[in-house]
Tab-separated table of C-alpha atoms in Angstrom:
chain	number	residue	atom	x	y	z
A	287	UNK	CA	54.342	57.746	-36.080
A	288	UNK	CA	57.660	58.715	-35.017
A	289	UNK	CA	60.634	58.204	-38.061
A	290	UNK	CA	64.403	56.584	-37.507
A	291	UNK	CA	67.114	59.531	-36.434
A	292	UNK	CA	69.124	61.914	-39.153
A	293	UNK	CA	65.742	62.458	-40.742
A	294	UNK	CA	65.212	65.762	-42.052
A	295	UNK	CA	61.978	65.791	-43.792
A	296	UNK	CA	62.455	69.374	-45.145
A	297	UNK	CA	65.648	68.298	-46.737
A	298	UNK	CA	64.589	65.544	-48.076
A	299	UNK	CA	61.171	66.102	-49.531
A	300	UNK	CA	61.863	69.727	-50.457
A	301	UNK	CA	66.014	70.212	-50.903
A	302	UNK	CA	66.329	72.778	-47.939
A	303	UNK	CA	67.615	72.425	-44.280
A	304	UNK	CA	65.770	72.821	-41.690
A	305	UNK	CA	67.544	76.219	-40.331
A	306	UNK	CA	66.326	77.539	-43.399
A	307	UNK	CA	62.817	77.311	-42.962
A	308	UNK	CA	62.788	80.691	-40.832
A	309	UNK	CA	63.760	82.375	-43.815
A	310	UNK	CA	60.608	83.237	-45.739
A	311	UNK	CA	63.475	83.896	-49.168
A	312	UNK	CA	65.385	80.571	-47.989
A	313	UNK	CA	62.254	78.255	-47.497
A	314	UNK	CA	60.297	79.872	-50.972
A	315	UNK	CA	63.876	79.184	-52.585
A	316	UNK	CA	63.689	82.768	-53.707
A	317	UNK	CA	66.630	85.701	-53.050
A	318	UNK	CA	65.947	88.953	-50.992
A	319	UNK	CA	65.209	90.961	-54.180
A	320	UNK	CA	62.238	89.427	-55.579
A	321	UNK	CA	59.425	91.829	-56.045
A	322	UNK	CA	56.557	89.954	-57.905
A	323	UNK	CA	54.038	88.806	-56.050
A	324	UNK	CA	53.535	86.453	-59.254
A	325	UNK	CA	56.931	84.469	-58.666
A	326	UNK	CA	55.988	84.146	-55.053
A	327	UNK	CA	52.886	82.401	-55.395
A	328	UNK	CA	54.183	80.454	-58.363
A	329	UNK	CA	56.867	79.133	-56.023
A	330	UNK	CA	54.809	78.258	-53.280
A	331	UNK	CA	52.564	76.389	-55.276
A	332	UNK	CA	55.483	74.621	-56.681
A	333	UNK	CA	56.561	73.029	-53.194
A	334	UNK	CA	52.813	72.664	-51.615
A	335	UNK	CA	51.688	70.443	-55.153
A	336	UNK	CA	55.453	68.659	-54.183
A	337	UNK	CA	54.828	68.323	-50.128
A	338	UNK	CA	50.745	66.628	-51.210
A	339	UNK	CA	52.161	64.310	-53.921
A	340	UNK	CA	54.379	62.891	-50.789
A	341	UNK	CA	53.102	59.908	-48.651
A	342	UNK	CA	54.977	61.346	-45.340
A	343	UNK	CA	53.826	57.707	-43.203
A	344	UNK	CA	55.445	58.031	-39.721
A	345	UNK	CA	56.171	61.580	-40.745
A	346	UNK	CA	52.640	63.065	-40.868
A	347	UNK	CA	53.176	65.301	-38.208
A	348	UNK	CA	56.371	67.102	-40.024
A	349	UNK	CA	54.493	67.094	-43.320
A	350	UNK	CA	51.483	68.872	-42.112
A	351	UNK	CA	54.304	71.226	-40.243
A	352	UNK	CA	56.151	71.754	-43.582
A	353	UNK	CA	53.062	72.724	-45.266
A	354	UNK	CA	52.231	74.986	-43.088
A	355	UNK	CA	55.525	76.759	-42.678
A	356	UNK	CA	55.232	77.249	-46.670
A	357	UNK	CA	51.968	78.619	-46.880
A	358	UNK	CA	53.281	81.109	-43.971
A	359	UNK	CA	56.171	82.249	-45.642
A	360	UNK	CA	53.880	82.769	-48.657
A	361	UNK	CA	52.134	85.281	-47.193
A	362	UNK	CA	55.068	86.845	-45.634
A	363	UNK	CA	56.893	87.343	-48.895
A	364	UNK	CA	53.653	89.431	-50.094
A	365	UNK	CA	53.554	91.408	-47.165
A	366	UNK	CA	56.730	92.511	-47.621
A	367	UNK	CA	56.804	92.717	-51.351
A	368	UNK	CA	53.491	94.759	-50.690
A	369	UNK	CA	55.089	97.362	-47.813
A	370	UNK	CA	57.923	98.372	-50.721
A	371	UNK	CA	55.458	99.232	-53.394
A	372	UNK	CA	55.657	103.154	-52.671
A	373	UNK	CA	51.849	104.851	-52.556
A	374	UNK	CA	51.167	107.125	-54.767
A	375	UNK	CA	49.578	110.694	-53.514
A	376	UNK	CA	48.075	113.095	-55.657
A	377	UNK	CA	50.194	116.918	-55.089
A	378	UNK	CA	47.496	119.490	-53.332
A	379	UNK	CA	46.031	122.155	-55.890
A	380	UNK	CA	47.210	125.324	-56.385
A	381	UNK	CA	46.478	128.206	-54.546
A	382	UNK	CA	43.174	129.695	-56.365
A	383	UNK	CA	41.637	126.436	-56.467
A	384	UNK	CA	41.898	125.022	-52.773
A	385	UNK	CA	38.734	127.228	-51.640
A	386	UNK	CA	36.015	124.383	-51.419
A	387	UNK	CA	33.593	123.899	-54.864
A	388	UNK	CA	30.952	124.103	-52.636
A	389	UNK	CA	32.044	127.243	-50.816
A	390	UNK	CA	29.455	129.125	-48.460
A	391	UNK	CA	26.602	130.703	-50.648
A	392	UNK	CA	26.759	134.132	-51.210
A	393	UNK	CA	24.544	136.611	-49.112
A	394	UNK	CA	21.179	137.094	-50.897
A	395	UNK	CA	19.882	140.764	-52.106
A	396	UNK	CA	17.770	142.650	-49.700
A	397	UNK	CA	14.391	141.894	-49.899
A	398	UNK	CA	12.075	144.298	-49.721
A	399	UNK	CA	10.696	145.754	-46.866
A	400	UNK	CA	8.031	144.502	-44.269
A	401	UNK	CA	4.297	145.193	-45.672
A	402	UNK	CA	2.243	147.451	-43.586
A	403	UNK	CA	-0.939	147.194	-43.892
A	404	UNK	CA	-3.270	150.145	-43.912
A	405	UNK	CA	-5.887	150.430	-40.808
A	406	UNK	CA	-8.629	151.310	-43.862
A	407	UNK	CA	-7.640	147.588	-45.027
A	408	UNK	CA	-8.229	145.687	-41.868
A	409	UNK	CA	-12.120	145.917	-42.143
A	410	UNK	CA	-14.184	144.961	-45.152
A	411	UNK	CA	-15.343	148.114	-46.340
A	412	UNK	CA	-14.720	149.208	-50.060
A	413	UNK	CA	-12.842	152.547	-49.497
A	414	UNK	CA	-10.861	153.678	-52.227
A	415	UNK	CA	-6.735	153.944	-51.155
A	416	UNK	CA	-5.812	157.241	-51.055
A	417	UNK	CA	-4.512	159.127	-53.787
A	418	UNK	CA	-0.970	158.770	-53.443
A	419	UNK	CA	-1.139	155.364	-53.048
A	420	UNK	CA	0.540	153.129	-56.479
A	421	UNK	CA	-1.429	151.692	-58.908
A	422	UNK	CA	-3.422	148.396	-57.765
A	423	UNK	CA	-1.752	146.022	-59.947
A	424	UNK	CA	1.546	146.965	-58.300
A	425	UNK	CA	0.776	146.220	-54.900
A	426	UNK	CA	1.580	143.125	-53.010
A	427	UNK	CA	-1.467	140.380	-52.479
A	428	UNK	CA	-2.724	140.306	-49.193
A	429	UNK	CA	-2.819	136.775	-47.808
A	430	UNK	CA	-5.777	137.039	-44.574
A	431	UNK	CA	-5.584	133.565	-42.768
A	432	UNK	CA	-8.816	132.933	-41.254
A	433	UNK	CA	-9.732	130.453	-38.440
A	434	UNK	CA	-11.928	127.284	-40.290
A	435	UNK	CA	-15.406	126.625	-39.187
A	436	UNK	CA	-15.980	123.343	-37.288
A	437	UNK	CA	-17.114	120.447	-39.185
A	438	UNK	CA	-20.470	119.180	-39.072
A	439	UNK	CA	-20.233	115.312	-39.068
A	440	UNK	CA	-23.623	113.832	-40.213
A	441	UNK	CA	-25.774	112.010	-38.334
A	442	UNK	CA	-26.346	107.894	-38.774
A	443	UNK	CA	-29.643	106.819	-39.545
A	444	UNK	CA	-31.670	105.034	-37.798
A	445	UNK	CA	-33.896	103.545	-40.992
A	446	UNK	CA	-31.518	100.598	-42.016
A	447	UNK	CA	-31.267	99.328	-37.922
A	448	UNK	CA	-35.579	99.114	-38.176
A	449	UNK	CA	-35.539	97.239	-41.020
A	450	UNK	CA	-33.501	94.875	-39.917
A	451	UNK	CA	-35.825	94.415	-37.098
A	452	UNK	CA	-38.611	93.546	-38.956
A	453	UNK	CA	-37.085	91.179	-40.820
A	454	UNK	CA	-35.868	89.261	-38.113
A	455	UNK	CA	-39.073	89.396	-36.565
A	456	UNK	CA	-40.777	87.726	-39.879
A	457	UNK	CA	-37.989	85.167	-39.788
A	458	UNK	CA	-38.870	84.227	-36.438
A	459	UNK	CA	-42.436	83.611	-36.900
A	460	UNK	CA	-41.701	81.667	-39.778
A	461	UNK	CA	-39.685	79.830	-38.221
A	462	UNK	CA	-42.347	79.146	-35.094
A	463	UNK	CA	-45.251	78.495	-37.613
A	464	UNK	CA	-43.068	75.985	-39.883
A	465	UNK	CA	-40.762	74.253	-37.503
A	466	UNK	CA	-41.728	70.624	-37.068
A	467	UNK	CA	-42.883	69.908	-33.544
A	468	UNK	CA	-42.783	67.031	-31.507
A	469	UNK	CA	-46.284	64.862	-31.151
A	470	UNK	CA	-47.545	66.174	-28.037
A	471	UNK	CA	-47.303	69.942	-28.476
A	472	UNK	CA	-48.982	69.613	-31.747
A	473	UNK	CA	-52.102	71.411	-31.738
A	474	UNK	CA	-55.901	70.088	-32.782
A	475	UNK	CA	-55.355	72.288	-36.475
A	476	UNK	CA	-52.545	70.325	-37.171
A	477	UNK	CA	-53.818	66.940	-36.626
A	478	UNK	CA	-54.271	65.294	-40.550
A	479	UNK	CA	-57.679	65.498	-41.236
A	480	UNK	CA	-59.979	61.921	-41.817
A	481	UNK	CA	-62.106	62.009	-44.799
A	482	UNK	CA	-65.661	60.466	-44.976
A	483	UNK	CA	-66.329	58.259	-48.340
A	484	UNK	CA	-70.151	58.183	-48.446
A	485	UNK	CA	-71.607	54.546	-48.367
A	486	UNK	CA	-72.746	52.338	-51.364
A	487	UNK	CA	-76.775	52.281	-51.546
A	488	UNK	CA	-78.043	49.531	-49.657
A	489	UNK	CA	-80.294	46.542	-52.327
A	490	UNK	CA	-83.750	45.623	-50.996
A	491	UNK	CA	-84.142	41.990	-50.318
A	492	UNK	CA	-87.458	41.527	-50.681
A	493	UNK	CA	-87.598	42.991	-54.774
A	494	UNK	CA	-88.709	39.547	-56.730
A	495	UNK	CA	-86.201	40.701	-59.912
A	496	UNK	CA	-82.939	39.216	-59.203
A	497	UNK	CA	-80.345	41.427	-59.804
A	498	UNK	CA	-78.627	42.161	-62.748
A	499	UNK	CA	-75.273	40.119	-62.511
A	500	UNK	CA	-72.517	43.084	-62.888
A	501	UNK	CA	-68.989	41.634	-64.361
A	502	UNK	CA	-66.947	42.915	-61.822
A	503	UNK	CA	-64.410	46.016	-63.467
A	504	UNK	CA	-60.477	45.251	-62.390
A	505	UNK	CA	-58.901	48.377	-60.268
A	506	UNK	CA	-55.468	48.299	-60.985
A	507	UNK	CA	-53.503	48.139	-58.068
A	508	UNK	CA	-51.429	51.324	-56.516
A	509	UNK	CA	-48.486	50.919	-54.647
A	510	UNK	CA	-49.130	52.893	-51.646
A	511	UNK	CA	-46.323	55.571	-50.621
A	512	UNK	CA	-43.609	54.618	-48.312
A	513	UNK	CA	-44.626	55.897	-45.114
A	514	UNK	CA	-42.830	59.453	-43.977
A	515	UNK	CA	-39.905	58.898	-42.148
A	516	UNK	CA	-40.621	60.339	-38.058
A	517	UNK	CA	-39.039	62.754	-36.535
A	518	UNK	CA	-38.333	60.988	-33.539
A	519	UNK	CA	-37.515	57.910	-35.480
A	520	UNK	CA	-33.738	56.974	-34.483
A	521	UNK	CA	-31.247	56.384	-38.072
A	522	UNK	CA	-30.546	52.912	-38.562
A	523	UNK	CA	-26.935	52.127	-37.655
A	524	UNK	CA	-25.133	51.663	-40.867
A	525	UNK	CA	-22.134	49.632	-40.292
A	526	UNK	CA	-18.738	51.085	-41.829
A	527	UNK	CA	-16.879	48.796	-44.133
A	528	UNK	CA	-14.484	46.113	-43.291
A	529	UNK	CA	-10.575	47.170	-44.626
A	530	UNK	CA	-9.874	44.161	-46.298
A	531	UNK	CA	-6.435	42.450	-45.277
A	532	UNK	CA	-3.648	43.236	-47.492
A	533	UNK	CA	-1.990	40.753	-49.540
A	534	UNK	CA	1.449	39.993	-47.442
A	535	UNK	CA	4.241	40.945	-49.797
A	536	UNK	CA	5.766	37.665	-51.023
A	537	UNK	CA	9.716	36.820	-49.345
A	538	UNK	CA	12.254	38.135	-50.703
A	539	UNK	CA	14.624	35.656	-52.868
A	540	UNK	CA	16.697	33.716	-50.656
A	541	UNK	CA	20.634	34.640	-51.000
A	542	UNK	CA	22.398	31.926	-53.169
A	543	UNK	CA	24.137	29.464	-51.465
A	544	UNK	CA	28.126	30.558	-51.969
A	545	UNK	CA	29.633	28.011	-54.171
A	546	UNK	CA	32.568	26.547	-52.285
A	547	UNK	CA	34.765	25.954	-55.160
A	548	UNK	CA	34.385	29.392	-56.866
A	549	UNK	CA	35.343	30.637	-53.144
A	550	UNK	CA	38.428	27.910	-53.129
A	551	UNK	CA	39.609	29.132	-57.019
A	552	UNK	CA	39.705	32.882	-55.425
A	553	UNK	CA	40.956	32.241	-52.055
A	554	UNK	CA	44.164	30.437	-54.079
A	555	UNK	CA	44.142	33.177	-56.777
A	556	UNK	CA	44.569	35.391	-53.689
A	557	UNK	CA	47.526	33.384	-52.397
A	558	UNK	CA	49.479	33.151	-55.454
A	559	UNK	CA	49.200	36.973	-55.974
A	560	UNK	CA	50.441	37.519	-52.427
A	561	UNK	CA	53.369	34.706	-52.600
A	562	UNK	CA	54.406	36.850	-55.489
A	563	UNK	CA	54.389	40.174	-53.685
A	564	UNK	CA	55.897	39.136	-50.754
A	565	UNK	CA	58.990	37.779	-53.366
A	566	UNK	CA	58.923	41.253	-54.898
A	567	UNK	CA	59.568	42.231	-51.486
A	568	UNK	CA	62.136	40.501	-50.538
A	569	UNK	CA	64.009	41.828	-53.710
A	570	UNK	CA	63.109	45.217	-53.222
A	571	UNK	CA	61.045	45.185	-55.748
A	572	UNK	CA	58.326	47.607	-54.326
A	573	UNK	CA	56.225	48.352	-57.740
A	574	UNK	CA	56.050	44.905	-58.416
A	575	UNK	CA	54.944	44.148	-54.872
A	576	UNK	CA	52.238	46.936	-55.135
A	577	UNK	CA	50.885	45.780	-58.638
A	578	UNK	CA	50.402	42.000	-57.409
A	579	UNK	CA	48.777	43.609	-53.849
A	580	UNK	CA	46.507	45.375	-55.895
A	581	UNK	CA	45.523	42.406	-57.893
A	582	UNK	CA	45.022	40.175	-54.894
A	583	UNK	CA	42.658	43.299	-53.650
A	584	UNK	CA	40.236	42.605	-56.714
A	585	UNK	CA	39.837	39.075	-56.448
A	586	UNK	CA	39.578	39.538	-52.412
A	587	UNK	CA	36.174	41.827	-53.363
A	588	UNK	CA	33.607	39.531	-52.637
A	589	UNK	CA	35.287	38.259	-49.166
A	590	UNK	CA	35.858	39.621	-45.506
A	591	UNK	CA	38.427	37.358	-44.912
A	592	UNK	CA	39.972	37.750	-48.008
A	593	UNK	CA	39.639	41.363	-48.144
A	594	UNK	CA	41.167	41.709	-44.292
A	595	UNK	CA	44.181	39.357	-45.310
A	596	UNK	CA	44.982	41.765	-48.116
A	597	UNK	CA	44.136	45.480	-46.052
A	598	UNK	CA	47.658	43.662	-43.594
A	599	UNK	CA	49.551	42.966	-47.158
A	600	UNK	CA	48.889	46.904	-48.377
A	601	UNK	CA	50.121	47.812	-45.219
A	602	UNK	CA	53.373	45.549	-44.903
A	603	UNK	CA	54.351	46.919	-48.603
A	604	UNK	CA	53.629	50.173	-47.402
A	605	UNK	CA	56.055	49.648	-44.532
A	606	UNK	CA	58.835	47.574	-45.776
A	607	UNK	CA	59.930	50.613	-48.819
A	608	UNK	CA	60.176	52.855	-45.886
A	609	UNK	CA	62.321	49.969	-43.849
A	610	UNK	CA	64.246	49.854	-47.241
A	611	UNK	CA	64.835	53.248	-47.252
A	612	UNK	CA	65.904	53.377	-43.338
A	613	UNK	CA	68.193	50.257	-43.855
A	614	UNK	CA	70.256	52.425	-47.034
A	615	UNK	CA	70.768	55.181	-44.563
A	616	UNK	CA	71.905	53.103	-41.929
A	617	UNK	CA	74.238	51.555	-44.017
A	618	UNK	CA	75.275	55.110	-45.475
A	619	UNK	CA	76.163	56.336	-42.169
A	620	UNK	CA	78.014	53.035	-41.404
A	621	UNK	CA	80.364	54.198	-43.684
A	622	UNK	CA	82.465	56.960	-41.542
A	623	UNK	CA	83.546	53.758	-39.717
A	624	UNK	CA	81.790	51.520	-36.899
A	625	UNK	CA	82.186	48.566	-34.707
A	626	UNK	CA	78.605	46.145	-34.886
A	627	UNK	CA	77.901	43.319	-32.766
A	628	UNK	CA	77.040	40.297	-35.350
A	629	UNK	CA	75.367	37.182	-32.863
A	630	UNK	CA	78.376	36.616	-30.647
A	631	UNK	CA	80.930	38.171	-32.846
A	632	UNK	CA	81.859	42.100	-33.438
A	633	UNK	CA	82.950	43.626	-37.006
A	634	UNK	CA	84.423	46.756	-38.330
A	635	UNK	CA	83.086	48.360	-41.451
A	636	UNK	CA	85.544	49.426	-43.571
A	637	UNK	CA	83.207	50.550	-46.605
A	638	UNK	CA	80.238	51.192	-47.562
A	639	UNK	CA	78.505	52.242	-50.857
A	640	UNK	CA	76.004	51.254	-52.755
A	641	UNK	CA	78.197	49.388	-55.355
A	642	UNK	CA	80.901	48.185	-52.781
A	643	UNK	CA	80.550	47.122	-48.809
A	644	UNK	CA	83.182	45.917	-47.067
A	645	UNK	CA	83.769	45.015	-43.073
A	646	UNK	CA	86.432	43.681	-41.556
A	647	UNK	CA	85.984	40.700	-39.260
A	648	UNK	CA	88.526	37.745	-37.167
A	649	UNK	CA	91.569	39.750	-39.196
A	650	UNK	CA	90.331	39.627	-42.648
A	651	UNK	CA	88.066	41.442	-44.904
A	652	UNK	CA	84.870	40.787	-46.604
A	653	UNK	CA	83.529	42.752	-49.409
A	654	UNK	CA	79.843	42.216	-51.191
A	655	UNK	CA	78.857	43.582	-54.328
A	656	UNK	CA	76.583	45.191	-54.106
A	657	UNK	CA	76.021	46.103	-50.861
A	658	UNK	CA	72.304	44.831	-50.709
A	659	UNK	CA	74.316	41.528	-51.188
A	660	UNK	CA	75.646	41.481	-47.439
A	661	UNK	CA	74.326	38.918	-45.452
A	662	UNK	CA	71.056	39.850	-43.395
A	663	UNK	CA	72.347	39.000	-39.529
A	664	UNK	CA	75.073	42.024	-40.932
A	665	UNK	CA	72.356	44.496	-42.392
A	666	UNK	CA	70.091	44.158	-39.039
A	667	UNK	CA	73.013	44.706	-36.807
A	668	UNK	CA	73.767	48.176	-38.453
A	669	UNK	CA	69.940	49.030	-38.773
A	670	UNK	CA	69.415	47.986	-35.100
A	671	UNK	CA	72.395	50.140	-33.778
A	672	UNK	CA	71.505	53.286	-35.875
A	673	UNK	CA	67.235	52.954	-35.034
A	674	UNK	CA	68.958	52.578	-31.173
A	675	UNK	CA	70.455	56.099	-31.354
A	676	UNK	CA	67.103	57.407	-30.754
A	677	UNK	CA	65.035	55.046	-28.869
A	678	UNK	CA	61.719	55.762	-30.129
A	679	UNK	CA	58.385	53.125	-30.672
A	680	UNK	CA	57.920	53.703	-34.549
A	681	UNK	CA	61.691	52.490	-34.787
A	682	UNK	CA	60.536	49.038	-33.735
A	683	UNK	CA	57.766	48.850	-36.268
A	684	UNK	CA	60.210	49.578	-38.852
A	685	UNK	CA	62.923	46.982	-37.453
A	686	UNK	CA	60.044	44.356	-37.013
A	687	UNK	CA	59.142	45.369	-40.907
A	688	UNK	CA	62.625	44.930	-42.011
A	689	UNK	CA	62.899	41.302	-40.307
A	690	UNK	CA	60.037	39.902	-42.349
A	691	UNK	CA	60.853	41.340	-45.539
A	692	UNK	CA	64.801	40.538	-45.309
A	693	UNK	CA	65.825	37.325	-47.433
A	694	UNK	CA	65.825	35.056	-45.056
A	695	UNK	CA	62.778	36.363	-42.069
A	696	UNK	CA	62.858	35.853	-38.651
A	697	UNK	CA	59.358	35.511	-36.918
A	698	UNK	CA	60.591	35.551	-33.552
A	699	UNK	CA	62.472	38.786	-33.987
A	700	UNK	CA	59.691	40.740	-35.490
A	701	UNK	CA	57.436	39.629	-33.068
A	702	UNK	CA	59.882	41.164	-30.521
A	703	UNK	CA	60.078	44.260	-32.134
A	704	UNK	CA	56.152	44.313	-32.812
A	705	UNK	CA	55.454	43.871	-28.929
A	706	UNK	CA	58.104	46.636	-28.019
A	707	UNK	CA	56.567	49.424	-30.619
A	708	UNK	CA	52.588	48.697	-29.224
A	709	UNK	CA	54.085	48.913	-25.533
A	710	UNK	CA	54.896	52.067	-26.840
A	711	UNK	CA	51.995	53.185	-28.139
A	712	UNK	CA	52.147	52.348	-31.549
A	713	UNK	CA	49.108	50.785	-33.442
A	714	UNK	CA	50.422	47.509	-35.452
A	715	UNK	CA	46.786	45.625	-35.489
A	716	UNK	CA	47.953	45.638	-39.561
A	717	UNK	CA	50.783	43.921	-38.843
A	718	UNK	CA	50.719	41.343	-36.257
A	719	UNK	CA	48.351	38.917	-37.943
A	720	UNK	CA	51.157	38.539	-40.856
A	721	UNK	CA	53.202	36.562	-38.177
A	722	UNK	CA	50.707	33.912	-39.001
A	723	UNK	CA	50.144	34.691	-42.397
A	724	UNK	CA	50.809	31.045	-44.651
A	725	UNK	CA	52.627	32.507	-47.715
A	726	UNK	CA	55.457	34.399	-45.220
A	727	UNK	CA	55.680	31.337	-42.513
A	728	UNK	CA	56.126	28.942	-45.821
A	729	UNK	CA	59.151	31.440	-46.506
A	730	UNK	CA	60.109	31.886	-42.869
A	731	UNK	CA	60.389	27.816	-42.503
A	732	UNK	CA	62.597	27.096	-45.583
């Protein structure tokens, strides 16, 4: 967001001009003859842990700027500092010793001369050397390279592939013998054989002796073996089991029902922390304001609305220090002398400090003390003609901040000033619902 005119963030937020800042010395706060790198980075560190403990609001774009320009000269500083530190080279070494260490290797002895062998040594014979010749043990040992015979690779044999054979072969025909065939290639050997009980001896009829009665013997009873399951004989279907239904996991708890008084209690909690802030503003009282915000957050916790109503409040106390702050600089610079235009009536200022502010108006003087005392139609006039010496959007959020927060606030002005700053591009979504807001349109209607 764009800022009100005369604003020079560097001076401000770190004591230096803005000129300055191409000065890596002038912007560190540090003279030309500084040559630890120490003190530079302790410096640096000292205005970057000042620029992030800043809120820069419509500034952001200068603060991130400033930052920047300090880490820069940083780094500048120990470049320099580091280009001064003289290098150190080691002297050369004196005459004798600047041959090499490892120097070319000296030329080695002569060896000793080529061996000639003797024609009487070429062949294998066992001829004596000749008499002249030195003694054995001092000649040189004959090295006779000879050419090595081929290898014979052996043969694979051919045992272990018959063996194998055979035993395939004997698995096969036990396989051909033993394998259960199907009914009608079943040969006459293989049909079960039936076997013949002989017959119980036939009793003449005709013999006069009655037979002898024969108490009859009880054969216990066996179970006869379950038949052998065929071969052609199709499984019985066997029927997978049923997944049984899971249980369906019971509802979850219904939500209790909000209670509409505990929501009424916090809902006028809310209020009465607001009405208090916005008071605190009004005074300029901004620590105040910010404590009673931040209260009205907590009880807000457990409701959109609530919580929405306060997000606008944060942001109007955010707003209306910085409109505070614009409205003591406009007054400041009303001070080297100025005509303002006051409804339908113009006035001179005559002084203005913060103890004493005086304007001159229909041929006499008025003084307030202290100056924050002046009427508010007189403090907008000056803020409006000092935020119209650069005609920029953010200046209209700040005048439509100021005209809310002033003693006595004008709706219908801020809403002007509100609708000029979002023509311009300037987000107030925070802002515009507090034209409706109850606690500053009770205030507003006084």
């Amino acid at each position: 967001m764009s800022g009100g005119i005369d604003f020079d963030p560097s001076r401000e937020w770190l004591g230096i001009a803005a000129v300055d800042l191409g000065d890596p010395f002038l912007a560190l706060g540090l003279t030309g003859d500084v040559s630890d790198p120490a003190i530079v980075t302790a410096a640096a560190a000292r205005l970057l842990d000042r620029l992030r403990g800043i809120d820069p609001g419509p500034f952001k774009l200068a603060h991130e700027a400033l930052v920047q320009r300090i880490e820069t000269s940083r780094d500048e500083l120990l470049a320099i500092i580091a280009a001064r530190i003289p290098q150190v080279v080691p002297p050369p070494p004196p005459a004798a010793d600047a041959a090499s260490i490892l120097g070319p290797a000296a030329a080695a002895p002569p060896g000793p001369p080529p061996l000639v062998v003797p024609a009487a040594m070429n062949d294998c014979s066992s001829a004596e050397p000749p008499a002249h010749a030195p003694a054995e043990a001092a000649e040189p040992e004959v090295i006779v390279v000879r050419r090595a015979a081929p290898l014979l690779r052996p043969q694979p044999s051919v045992l272990p592939a018959l063996l194998s054979l055979l035993a395939l072969m004997q698995v096969a025909i036990a396989a051909y013998l033993f394998w259960p065939r199907p009914a009608g290639q079943r040969s006459p050997r293989d049909e079960p054989r039936v076997a013949v009980l002989p017959q119980p001896p036939t009793i003449d009829v005709t013999d006069a002796r009655p037979p002898r009665a024969v108490s009859p013997v009880p054969v216990p009873a066996t179970p006869s073996p379950p038949a052998p399951p065929s071969i052609n004989a199709e499984p019985a279907p066997v029927t997978p089991p049923q997944p049984q239904p899971r249980p369906s996991p019971p509802p979850p708890p219904a939500a209790p029902a909000p209670d509409p008084r505990a929501r009424a209690r916090a809902a006028q909690l809310v209020e009465d922390a607001l009405r208090a802030a916005y008071d605190a503003i009004r005074a300029d009282d901004f620590n105040t304001a910010n404590r009673q915000v931040a209260t009205a957050a907590r009880l807000a916790a457990q409701d959109d609305a609530l919580t929405e109503r306060v997000t606008c409040w944060r942001q109007f106390a955010r707003y209306a220090r910085q409109a505070a702050d614009y409205r003591e600089r406009a007054l400041d610079a009303a001070n080297r002398g100025g005509e303002y235009e006051v409804g339908n009536k113009r006035i001179a200022v005559i002084e203005s400090t913060r103890e004493r502010f005086v304007y001159r108006r229909e041929g006499r003087n008025v003084a307030f003390t202290p100056r924050s005392a002046a009427p508010d139609p007189v403090l907008t006039a000056i803020l409006r003609t000092w935020f119209a010496g650069a005609d920029k959007p953010g200046n209209y959020v700040f005048l439509g901040t100021h005209l809310l927060a002033r003693r006595e606030p004008n709706l219908r002005l801020a809403a002007a000033a509100w609708e000029r700053a979002r023509e311009g591009g300037e987000d107030v979504s925070l802002l515009v619902p507090l034209l409706t807001d109850a606690v500053i349109r009770a205030v507003a209607t006084e």
